[in-house]
Structures are given as C-alpha cells and as structure tokens.
Short mmCIF file of C-alpha atoms and ligand atoms in Angstrom, two decimals:
data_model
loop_
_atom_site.label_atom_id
_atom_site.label_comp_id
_atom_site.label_asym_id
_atom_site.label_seq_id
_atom_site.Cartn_x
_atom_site.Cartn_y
_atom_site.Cartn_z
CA UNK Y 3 22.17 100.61 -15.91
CA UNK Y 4 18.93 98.46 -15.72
CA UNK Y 5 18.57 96.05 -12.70
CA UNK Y 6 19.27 92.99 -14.77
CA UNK Y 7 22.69 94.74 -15.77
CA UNK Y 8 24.40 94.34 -12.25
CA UNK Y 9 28.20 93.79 -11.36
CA UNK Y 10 29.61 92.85 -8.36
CA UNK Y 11 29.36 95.13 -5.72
CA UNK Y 12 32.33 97.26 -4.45
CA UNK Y 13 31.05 99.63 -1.24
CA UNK Y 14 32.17 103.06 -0.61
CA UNK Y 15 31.73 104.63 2.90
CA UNK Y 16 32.78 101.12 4.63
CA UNK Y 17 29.72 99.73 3.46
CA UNK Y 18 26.00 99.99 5.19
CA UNK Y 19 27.98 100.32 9.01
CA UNK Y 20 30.14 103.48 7.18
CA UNK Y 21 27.23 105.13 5.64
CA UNK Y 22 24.94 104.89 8.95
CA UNK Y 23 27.69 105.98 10.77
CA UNK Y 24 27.70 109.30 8.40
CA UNK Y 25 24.42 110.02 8.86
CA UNK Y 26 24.49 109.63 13.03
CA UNK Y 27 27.75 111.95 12.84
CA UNK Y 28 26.13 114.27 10.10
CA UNK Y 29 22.67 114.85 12.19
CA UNK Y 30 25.02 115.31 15.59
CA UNK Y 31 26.98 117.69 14.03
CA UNK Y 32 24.52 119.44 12.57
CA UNK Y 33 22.69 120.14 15.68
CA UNK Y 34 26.01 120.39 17.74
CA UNK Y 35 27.12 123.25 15.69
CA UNK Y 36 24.57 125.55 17.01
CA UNK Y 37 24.56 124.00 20.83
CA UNK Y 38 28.19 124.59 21.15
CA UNK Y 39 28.41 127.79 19.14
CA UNK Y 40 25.66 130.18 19.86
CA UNK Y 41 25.14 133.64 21.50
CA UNK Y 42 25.52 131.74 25.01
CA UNK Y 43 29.00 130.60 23.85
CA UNK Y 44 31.03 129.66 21.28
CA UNK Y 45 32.68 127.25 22.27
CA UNK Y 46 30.35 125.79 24.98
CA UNK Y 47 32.28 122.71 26.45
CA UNK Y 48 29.38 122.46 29.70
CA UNK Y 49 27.74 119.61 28.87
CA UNK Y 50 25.30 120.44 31.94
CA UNK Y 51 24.49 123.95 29.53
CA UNK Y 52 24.54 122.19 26.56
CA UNK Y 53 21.99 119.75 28.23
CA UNK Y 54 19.84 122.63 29.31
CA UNK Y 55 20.04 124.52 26.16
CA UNK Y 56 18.88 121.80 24.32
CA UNK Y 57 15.88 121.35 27.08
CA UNK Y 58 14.74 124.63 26.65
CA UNK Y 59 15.03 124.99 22.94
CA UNK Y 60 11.74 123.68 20.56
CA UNK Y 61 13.31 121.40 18.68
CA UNK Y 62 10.29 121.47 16.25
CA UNK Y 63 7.26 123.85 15.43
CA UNK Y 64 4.83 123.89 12.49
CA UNK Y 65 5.56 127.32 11.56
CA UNK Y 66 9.16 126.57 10.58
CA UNK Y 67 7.67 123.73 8.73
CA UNK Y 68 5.28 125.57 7.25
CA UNK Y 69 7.73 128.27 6.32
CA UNK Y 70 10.47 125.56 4.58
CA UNK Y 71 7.72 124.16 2.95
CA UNK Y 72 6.74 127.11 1.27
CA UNK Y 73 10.13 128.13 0.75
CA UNK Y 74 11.37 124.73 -1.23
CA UNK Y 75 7.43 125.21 -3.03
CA UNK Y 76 8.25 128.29 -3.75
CA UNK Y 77 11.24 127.53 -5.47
CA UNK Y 78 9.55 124.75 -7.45
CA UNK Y 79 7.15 127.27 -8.83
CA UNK Y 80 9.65 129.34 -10.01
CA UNK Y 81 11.62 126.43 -11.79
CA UNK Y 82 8.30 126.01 -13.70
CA UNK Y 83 7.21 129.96 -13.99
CA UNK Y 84 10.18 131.29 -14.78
CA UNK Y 85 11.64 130.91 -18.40
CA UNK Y 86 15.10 128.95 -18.84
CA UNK Y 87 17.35 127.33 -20.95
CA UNK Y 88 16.82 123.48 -21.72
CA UNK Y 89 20.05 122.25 -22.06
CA UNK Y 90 21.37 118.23 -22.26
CA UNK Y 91 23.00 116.71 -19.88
CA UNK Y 92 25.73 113.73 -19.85
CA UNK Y 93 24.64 110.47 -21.76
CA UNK Y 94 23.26 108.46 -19.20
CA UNK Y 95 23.11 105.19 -21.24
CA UNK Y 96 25.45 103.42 -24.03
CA UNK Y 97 23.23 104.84 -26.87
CA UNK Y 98 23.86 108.41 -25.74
CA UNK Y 99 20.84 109.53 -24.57
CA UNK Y 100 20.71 113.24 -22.70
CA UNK Y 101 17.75 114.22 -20.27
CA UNK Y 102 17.23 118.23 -20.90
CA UNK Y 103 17.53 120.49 -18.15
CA UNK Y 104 15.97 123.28 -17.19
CA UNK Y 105 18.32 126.40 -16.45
CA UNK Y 106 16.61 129.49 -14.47
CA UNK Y 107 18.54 129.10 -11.47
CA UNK Y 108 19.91 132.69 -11.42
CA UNK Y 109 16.58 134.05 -12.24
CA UNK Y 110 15.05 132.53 -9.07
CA UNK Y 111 17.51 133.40 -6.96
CA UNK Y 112 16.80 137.12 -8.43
CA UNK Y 113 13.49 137.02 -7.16
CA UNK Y 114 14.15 135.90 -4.08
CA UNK Y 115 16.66 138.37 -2.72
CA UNK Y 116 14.37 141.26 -4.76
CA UNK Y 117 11.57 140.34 -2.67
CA UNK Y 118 13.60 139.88 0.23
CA UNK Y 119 15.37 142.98 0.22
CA UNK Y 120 11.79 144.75 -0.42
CA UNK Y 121 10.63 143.20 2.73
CA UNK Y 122 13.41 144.29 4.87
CA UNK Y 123 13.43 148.03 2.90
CA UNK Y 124 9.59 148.17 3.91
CA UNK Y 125 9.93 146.55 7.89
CA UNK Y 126 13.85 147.07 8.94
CA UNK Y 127 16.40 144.46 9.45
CA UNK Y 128 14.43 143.09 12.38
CA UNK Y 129 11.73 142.05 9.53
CA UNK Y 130 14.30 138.83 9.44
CA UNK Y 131 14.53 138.22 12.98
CA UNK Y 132 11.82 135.14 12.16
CA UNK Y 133 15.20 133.61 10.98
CA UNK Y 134 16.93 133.84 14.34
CA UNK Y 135 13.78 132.28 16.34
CA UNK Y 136 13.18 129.41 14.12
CA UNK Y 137 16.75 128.26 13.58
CA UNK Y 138 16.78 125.19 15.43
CA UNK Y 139 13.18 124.23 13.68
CA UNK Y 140 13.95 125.37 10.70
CA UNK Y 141 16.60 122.73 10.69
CA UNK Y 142 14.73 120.30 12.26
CA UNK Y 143 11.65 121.10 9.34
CA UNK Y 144 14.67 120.79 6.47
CA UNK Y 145 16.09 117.85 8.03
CA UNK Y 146 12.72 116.10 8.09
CA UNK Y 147 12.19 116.66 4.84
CA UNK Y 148 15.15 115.83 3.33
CA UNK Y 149 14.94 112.75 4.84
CA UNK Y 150 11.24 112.03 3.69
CA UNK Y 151 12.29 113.64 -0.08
CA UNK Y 152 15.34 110.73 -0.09
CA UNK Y 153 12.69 107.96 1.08
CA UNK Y 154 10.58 108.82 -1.36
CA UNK Y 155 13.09 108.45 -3.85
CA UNK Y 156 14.48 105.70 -2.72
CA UNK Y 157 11.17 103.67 -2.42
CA UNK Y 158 10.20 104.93 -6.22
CA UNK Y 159 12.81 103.83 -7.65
CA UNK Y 160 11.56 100.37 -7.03
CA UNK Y 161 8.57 101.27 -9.59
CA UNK Y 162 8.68 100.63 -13.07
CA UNK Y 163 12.07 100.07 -15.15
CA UNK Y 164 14.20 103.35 -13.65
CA UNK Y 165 18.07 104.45 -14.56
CA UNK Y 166 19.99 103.29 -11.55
CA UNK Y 167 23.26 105.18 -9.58
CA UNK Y 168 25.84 102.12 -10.05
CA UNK Y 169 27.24 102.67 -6.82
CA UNK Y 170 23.78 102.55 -5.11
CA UNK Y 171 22.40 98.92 -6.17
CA UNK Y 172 24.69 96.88 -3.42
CA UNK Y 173 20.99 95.31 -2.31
CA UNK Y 174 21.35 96.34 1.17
CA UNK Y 175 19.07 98.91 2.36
CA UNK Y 176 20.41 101.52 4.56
CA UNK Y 177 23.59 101.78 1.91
CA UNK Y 178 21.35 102.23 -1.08
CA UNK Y 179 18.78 104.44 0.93
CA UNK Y 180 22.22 106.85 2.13
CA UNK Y 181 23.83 106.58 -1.43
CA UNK Y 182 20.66 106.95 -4.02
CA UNK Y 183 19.48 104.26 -6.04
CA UNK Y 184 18.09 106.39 -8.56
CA UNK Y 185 20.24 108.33 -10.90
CA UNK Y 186 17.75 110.88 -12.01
CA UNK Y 187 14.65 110.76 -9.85
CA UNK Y 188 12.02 113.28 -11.81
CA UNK Y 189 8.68 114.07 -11.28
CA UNK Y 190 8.07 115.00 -14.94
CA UNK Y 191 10.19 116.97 -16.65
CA UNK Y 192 11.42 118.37 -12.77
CA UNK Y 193 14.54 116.89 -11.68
CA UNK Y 194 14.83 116.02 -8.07
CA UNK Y 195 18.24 116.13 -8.00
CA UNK Y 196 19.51 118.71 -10.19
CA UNK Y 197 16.66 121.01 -8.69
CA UNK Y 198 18.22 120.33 -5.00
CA UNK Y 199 21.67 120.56 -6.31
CA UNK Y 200 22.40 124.29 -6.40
CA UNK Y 201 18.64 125.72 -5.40
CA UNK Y 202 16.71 125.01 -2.26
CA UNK Y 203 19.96 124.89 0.05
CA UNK Y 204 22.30 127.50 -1.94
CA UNK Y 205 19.90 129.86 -1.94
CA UNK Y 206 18.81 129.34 1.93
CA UNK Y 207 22.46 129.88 2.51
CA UNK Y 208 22.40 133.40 0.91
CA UNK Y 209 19.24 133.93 2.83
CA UNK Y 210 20.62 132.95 6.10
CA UNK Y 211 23.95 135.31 5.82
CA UNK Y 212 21.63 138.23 5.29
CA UNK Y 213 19.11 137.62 7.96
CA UNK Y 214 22.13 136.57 10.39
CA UNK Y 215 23.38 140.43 8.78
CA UNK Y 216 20.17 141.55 10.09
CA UNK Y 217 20.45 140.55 13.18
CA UNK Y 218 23.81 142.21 14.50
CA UNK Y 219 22.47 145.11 13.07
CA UNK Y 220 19.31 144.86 15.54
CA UNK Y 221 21.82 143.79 18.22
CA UNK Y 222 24.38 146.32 17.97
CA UNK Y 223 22.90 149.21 15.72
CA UNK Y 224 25.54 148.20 13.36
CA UNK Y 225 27.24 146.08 10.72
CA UNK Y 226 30.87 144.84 10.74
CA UNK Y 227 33.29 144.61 8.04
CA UNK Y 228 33.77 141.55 8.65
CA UNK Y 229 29.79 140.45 8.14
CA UNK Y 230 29.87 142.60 5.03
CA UNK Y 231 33.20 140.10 3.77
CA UNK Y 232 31.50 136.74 4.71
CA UNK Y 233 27.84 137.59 3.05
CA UNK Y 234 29.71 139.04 -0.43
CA UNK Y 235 32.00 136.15 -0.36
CA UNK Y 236 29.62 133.81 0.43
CA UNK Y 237 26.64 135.41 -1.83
CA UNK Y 238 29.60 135.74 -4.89
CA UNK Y 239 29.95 132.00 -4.38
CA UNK Y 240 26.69 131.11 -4.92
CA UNK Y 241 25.84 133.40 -7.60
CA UNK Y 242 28.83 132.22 -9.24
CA UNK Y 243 27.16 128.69 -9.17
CA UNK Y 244 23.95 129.29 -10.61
CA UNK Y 245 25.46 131.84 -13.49
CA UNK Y 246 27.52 128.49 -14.06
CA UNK Y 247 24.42 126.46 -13.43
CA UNK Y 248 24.74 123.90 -16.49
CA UNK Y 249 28.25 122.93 -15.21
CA UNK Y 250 26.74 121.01 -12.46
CA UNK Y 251 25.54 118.14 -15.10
CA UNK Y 252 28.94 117.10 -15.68
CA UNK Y 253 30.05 116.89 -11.98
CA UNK Y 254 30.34 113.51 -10.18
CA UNK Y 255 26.92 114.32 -7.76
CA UNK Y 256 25.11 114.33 -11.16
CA UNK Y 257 26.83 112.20 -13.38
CA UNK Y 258 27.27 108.73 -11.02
CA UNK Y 259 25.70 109.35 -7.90
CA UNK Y 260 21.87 108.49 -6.76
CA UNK Y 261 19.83 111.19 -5.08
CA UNK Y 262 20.16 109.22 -1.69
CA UNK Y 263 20.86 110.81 2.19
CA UNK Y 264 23.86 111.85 1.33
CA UNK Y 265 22.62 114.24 -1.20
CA UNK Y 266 19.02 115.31 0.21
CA UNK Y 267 20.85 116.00 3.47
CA UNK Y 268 23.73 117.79 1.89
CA UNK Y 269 21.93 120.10 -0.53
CA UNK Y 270 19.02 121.00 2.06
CA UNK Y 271 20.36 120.44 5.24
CA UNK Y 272 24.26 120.67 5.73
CA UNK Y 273 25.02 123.80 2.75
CA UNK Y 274 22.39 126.42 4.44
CA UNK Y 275 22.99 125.60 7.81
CA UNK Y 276 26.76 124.66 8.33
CA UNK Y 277 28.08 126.79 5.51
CA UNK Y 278 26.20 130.26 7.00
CA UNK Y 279 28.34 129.37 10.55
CA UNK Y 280 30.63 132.40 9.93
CA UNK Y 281 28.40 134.97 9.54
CA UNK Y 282 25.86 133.40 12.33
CA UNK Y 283 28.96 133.69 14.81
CA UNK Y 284 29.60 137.45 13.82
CA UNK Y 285 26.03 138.10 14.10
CA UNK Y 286 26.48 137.82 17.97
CA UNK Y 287 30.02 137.98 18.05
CA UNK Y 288 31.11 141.21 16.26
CA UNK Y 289 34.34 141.23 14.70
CA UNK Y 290 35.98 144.24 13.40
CA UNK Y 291 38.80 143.44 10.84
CA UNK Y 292 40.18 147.44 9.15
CA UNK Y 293 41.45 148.21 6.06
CA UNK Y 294 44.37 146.08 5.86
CA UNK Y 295 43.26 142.42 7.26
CA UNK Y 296 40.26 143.28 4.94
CA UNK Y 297 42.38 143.92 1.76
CA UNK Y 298 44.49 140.77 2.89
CA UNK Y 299 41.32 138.37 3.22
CA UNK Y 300 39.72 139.82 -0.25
CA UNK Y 301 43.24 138.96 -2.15
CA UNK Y 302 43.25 135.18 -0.50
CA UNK Y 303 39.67 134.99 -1.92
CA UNK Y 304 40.50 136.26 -5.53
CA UNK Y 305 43.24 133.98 -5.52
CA UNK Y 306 40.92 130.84 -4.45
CA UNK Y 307 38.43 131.91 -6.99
CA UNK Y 308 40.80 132.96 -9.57
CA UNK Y 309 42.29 128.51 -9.01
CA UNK Y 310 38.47 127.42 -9.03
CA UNK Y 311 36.59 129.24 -11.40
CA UNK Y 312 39.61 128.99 -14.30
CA UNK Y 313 40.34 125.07 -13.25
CA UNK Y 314 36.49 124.52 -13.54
CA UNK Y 315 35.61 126.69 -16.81
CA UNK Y 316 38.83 125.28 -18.60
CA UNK Y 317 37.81 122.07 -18.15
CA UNK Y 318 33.85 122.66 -19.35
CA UNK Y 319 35.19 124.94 -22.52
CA UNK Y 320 37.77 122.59 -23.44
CA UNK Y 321 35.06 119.44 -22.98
CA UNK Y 322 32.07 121.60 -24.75
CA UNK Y 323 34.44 123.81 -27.44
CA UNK Y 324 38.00 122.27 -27.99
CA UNK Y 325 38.77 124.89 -30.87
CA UNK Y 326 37.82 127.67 -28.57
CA UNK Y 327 40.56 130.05 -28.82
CA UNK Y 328 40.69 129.83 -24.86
CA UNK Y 329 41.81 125.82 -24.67
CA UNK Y 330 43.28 125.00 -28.47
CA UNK Y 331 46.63 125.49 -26.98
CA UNK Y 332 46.32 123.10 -24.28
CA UNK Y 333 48.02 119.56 -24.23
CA UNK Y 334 45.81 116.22 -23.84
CA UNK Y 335 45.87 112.79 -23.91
CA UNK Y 336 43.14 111.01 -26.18
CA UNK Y 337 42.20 107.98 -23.85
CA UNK Y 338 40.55 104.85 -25.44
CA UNK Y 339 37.40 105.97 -23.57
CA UNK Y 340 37.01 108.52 -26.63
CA UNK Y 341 37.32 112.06 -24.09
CA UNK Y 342 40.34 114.06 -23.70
CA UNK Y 343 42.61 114.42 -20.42
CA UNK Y 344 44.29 117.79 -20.52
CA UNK Y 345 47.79 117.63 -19.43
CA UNK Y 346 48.64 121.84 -19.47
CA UNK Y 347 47.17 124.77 -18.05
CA UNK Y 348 45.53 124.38 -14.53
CA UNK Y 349 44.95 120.72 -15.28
CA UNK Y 350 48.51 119.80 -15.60
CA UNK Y 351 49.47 121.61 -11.91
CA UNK Y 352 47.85 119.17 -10.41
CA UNK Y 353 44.36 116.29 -11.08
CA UNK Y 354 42.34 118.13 -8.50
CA UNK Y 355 43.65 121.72 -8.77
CA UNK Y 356 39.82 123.34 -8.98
CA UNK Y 357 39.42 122.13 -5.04
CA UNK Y 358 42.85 124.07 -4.15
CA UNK Y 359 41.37 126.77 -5.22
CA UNK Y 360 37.90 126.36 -3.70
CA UNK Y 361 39.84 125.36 0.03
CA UNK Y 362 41.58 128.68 -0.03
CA UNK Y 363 38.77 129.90 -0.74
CA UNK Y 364 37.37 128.10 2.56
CA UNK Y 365 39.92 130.16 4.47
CA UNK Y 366 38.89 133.39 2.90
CA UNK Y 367 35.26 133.10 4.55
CA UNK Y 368 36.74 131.52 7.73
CA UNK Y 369 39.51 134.31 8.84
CA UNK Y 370 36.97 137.29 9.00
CA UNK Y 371 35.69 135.65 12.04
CA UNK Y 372 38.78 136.33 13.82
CA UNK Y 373 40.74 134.15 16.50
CA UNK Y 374 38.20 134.54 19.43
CA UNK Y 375 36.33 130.51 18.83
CA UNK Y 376 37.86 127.68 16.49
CA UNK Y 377 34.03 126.64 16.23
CA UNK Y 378 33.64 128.94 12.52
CA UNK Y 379 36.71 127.77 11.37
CA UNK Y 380 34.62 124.30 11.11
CA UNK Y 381 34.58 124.99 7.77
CA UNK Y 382 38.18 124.57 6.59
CA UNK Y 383 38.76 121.38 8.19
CA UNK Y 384 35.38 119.41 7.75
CA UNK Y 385 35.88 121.00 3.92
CA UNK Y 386 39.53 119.40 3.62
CA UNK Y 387 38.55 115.87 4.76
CA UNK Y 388 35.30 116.39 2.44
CA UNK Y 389 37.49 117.11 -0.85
CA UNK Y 390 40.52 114.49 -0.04
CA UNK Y 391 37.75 112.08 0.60
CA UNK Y 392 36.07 113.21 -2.99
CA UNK Y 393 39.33 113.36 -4.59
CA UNK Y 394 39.98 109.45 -3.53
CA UNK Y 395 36.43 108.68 -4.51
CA UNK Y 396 37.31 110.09 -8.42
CA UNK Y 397 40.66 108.88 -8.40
CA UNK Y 398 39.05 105.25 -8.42
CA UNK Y 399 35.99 105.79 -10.97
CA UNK Y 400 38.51 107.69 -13.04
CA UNK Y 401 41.17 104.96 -12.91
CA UNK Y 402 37.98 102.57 -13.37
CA UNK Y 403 37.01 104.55 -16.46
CA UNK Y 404 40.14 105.51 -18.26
CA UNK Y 405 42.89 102.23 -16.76
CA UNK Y 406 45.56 102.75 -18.54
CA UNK Y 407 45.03 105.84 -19.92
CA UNK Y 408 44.52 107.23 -16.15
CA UNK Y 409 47.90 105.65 -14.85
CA UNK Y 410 49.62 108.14 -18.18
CA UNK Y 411 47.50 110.42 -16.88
CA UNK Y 412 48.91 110.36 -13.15
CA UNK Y 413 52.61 110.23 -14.06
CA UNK Y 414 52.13 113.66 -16.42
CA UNK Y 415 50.44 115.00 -13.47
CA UNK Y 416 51.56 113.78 -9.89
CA UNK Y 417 49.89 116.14 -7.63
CA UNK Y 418 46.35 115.65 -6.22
CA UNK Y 419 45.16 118.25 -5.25
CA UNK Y 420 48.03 120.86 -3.88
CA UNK Y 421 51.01 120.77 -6.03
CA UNK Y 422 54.49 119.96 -4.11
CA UNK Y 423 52.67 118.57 -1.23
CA UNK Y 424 49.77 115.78 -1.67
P1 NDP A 516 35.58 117.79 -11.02
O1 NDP A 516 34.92 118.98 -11.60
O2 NDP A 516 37.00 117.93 -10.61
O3 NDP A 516 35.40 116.64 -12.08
C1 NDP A 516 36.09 115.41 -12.02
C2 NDP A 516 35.91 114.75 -13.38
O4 NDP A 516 36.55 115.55 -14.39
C3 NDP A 516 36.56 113.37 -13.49
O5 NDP A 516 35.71 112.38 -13.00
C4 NDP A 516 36.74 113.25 -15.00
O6 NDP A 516 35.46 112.89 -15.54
C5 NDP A 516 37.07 114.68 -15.43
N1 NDP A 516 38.51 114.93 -15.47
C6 NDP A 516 39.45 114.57 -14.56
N2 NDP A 516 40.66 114.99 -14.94
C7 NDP A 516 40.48 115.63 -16.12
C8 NDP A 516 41.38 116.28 -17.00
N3 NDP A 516 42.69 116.33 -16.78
N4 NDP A 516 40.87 116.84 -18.14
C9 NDP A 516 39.55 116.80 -18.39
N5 NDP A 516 38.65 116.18 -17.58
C10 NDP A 516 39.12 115.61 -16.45
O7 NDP A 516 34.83 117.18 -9.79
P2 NDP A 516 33.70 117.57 -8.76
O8 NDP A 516 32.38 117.33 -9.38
O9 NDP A 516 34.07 116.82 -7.54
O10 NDP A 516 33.89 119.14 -8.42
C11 NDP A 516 33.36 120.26 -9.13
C12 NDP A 516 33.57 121.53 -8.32
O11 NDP A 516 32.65 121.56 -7.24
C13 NDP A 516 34.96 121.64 -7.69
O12 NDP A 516 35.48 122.93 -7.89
C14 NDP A 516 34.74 121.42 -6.21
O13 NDP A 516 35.66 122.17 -5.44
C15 NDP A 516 33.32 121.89 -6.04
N6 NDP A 516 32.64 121.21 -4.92
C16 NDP A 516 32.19 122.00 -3.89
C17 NDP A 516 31.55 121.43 -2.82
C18 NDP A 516 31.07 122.29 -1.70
O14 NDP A 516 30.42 121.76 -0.79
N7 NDP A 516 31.35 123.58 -1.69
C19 NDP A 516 31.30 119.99 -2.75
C20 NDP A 516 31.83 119.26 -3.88
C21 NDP A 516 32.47 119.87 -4.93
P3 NDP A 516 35.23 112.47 -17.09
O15 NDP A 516 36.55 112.37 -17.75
O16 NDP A 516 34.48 111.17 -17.04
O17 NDP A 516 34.38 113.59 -17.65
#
C-alpha cells in the first residue's frame, strides 16, 4: 500500500495509550525478571532488596555494548559471507511482486556455536562467565539498540515512496513508531526484518542457555539433567526454526506487520533474554529431575513438537505443493480470495492447532525447573496470553480477508486453538 492508498483506520493494542502501555510493561518486565529472580532470590518480593539490587547493579557499560554490537555485526557479515538460498517471499502488492530472500540462517548459527564451543574447549566453561557479568548491560546495550534500529526505521520510512504495514499508517506517532510503518525496511538487498526475525535474538537465546550451562558448572562442578533438558529443548527449537527458515515469509510478523517496537524489541530484546529464564534459574538453582520425570518431560515435548512442526509444515507443503503426496488427501475450501483453507488433518482439529502444540511445548521447557519459584514458569502464562491475543489478532485479518469464506471456514472448524475447550 502507497500513502495515497489509505483506509480508515481501525487500531489494535487500544490504540497509541495500548501500545505505550506495552512497551512501559514490556521494558518493566524485562528488567523485573532478573531483579526478582536471580541468585539472591527467586522470587524476591523485598522491594527494599530489589531497590538495592538495582542500586548496586551497572545498568549500562560500553563493553556489553561493544560486545552486542559486534555480535548483531557479526551476524550481518555472515548473512552476506555466507552462501544461501534466494528464495521469494509473499506478493507484497496487487501485481504480485516477491522480494527474494536470503536463506543461510542455519549456516550462521553453525558458526557461531563452532566457534563458541572452540572457545570454551580451549578456556573451560568459565570462558562464558563474561555472559553472567554483563547480563543486566547486555540487556540494557540490546534494548538500546533495538529501540534506535525501530527509530531508524520508523523515521526512513518517511523517505522516498516505501511499501507500508497497513496496520501501522493510523498517523499517530507513538502507534506507528510501536507497530512499524514499514513493511520491509532493507538496507539493500538486507532485510531488516526478516534478518531480526529468527537471527540476532534466536541465536543469543541458544548462546545464553549454554553460557548460563557454563555457569552451574563453575558453581557447582557440575551439570544437571535438568539444564541438559532446557538447552536441547530450547537449542532443538531454534534449530528447528532456521532449518525451516523460509517458512517465516508467510507468517503474519512478515506478511502484514511493520518492523516497529514491537518487533525490534521482541526479536532482540524479549526472545534471548526472557525465553533463556529456565535455564538462567537452574544455573543457580540446581534442579535434579531422574530418569523418570526426565522421560515424562521429553514425551510432553515430542508431543508439542510433533502438534507444531506437522500443523506448520502441512500448511507450507499444502500452500507451496498441493499434489504432494503428503497433503493431496486433505479437504479444503477454495475461498473467492483464490487460496485454499484446509478443512482435514491438523487444520481441521482446530484454526490455531500449530500454537497447541508450541504451548505444550512451553510446559516442556518450564517443568524441568521444578516447583521451588513460579518466576520460570513465566513462560507458560505470558506465552498463553501472547498466542490467544495473536490468535484474535488473525481471526480478524482472516475474517477481513476471506468474509464469507472465513465464517464456512469457522463452522467446519470450531475450535481456536485447543480443541473441546476454546
Ligand atoms: P500461522 O502460521 O498460524 O498462520 C496464520 C495464517 O495461515 C492465516 O493468516 C492464514 O493466512 C493462513 N491460514 C489460516 N487457516 C488456514 C487453513 N485452514 N489452511 C491454510 N492456511 C490457513 O500464524 P503465525 O504466524 O501466528 O504462527 C506461526 C508459528 O509461529 C506458530 O506455530 C506459532 O506458534 C509460532 N510463534 C511463536 C512465537 C514465539 O514467540 N515462540 C511467537 C509467534 C508465533 P493466509 O490464508 O492469508 O495465507
């Protein structure tokens, strides 16, 4: 959509009041996370502590900036170095036109953990302590520079004739600035937002686990089962994402959304540092799980993935390769629109069945902490509001996109998201 293209204006969020309000609570809890959960306590309900803690903690340092700003260069570099697949992404315009992206996702993350592992092979596990000091600036270095990346974007996309997010064009500042104006800020050929997507922050994450892995090991001469669970699962996760990297271009983030706040902080900020919770608990709170609450956590998780991975690739092969012998037998609707709703398989059990999967899989990574704080079990809940929230958001572009065809849709399929309860 071009700027002289606009409709009227219908805010998600509860408009510019909703969206500030997000990024207050998102920043607080960000920060709160580590004041009320670290090796001091977990939870820490003193305010008078919490107060002193924050006192005597550097909220900011130049070598944590330094070191993310090598770290998301770094990254870059290997977007350009490496070789990858350039592969098209969703039309963004009536005529069909497809910006190419590049795929070497895996392949950086490769490099990464090769060199990383080298490094701790060569100096010990306490080679990663750097982690540990720098946490809080680390964030603070991240946080700063998400919110400088989505400034930049939003101010740029005020230059020249740019492809604008629909939902980010209300005219009022802060909600365009938290949302993303732009749909597809690039410098070149490099996509800002696909880049930040499932790189800077996923990867961090992986980093984080192993370093927070690190450090019980220099604590207590030892690693847990539990640790062990929480960095596979976690790590599995992620790889799983960047094998999959191309199915990010047809996901709502890409697709509709602007690379705004709520992106840059998501991808850079709230993934690495909220999602690695679990295994920075167990890194000063050892938690020893045996053979049987370990088998028992493993088969939740291979049921979670089994729901998200098969919900998510049956969708993509049926949308790339209807004939594939995989997806010919499903059932669909042909909507007006000109795609195909399947109505069998996982799609049929319920509209949002892929983030059943992915919550149970939020439980998985959760349990292995134990029962001694609710604090890691953040996860789970702030995961559930995120996904009914997202599910509600889809429900209306879908039902914007398909009308009719959508309300057929919903009365083959009645479930949301868990089938026989919402
Ligand atoms: P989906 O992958 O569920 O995609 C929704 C879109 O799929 C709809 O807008 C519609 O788009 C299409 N669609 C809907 N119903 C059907 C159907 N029956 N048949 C075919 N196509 C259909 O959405 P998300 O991008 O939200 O999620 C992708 C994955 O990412 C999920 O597994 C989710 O759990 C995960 N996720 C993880 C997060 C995290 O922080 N860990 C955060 C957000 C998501 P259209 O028809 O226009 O193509």
């Amino acid at each position: 959509m071009t700027e002289t293209q606009r409709k009227p204006f219908k805010y998600e969020f509860f408009g510019p009041i909703g969206a500030a309000g997000v990024v207050l609570s998102t920043t607080l809890v960000s920060y709160g996370l580590y004041f009320m959960c670290n090796e001091n306590g977990c939870p820490s309900w003193n305010l008078m502590s919490i107060w002193n803690d924050i006192l005597q903690t550097k909220l900011f340092d130049w070598n944590a900036m330094v070191i993310y700003l090598c770290w998301f260069g770094m990254l870059a570099l290997l977007w350009f170095l490496l070789p990858g697949k350039w592969v098209p992404g969703s039309p963004i315009d009536e005529k069909g036109t497809r910006l190419l992206y590049k795929m070497n996702g895996f392949k950086s993350m490769l490099v990464i953990l090769f060199f990383m592992f080298g490094f701790i092979a060569v100096y010990g596990p306490q080679a990663m302590e750097f982690v540990w000091t720098y946490y809080v600036p680390l964030l603070t270095a991240s946080y700063i520079f998400s919110v400088v990346l989505c400034t930049y974007c939003y101010l740029s996309s005020f230059v020249g004739r740019k492809q604008l997010a629909k939902g980010g064009v209300s005219g009022n500042a802060i909600y365009d600035w938290y949302i993303g104006r732009e749909l597809n800020p690039r410098l070149g050929l490099f996509d800002l937002k696909v880049f930040c997507e499932l790189r800077p922050g996923l990867i961090l994450w992986v980093v984080f686990d192993i370093a927070f892995a690190c450090h019980q090991i220099v604590q207590f001469g030892r690693i847990t089962d539990s640790m062990v669970l929480v960095v596979l699962s976690h790590s599995w996760y992620v790889v799983d994402s960047l094998v999959n990297e191309s199915a990010v271009l047809t996901t709502m983030d890409v697709t509709t959304d602007g690379f705004g706040y709520m992106l840059s902080f998501g991808d850079l900020v709230w993934v690495p540092f909220t999602y690695s919770l679990q295994a920075r608990y167990l890194a000063f709170h050892p938690v020893d799980l045996g053979f049987w609450c370990l088998l028992g956590i493993v088969g939740l998780q291979l049921i979670g993935y089994s729901i998200f991975r098969g919900a998510n690739g049956q969708k993509n092969k049926f949308r790339t390769n209807p004939n594939d012998s995989s997806v010919q037998h499903l059932k669909y609707i042909q909507t007006k629109r000109g795609t195909k709703l399947l109505t069998s398989g996982w799609w049929g059990i319920a509209r949002h069945i892929n983030y059943f999967g992915d919550w149970i899989m939020a439980w998985a990574w959760c349990l292995p902490t134990g029962f001694g704080s609710f604090i890691p079990y953040f996860y789970v809940a702030y995961f559930a509001v995120l996904l009914i929230h997202r599910d509600m958001r889809d429900e209306e572009k879908c039902q914007e996109k398909y009308g009719e065809d959508w309300n057929r849709y919903c009365k083959l399929v009645k479930w949301h998201i868990v089938p026989g309860v919402y």
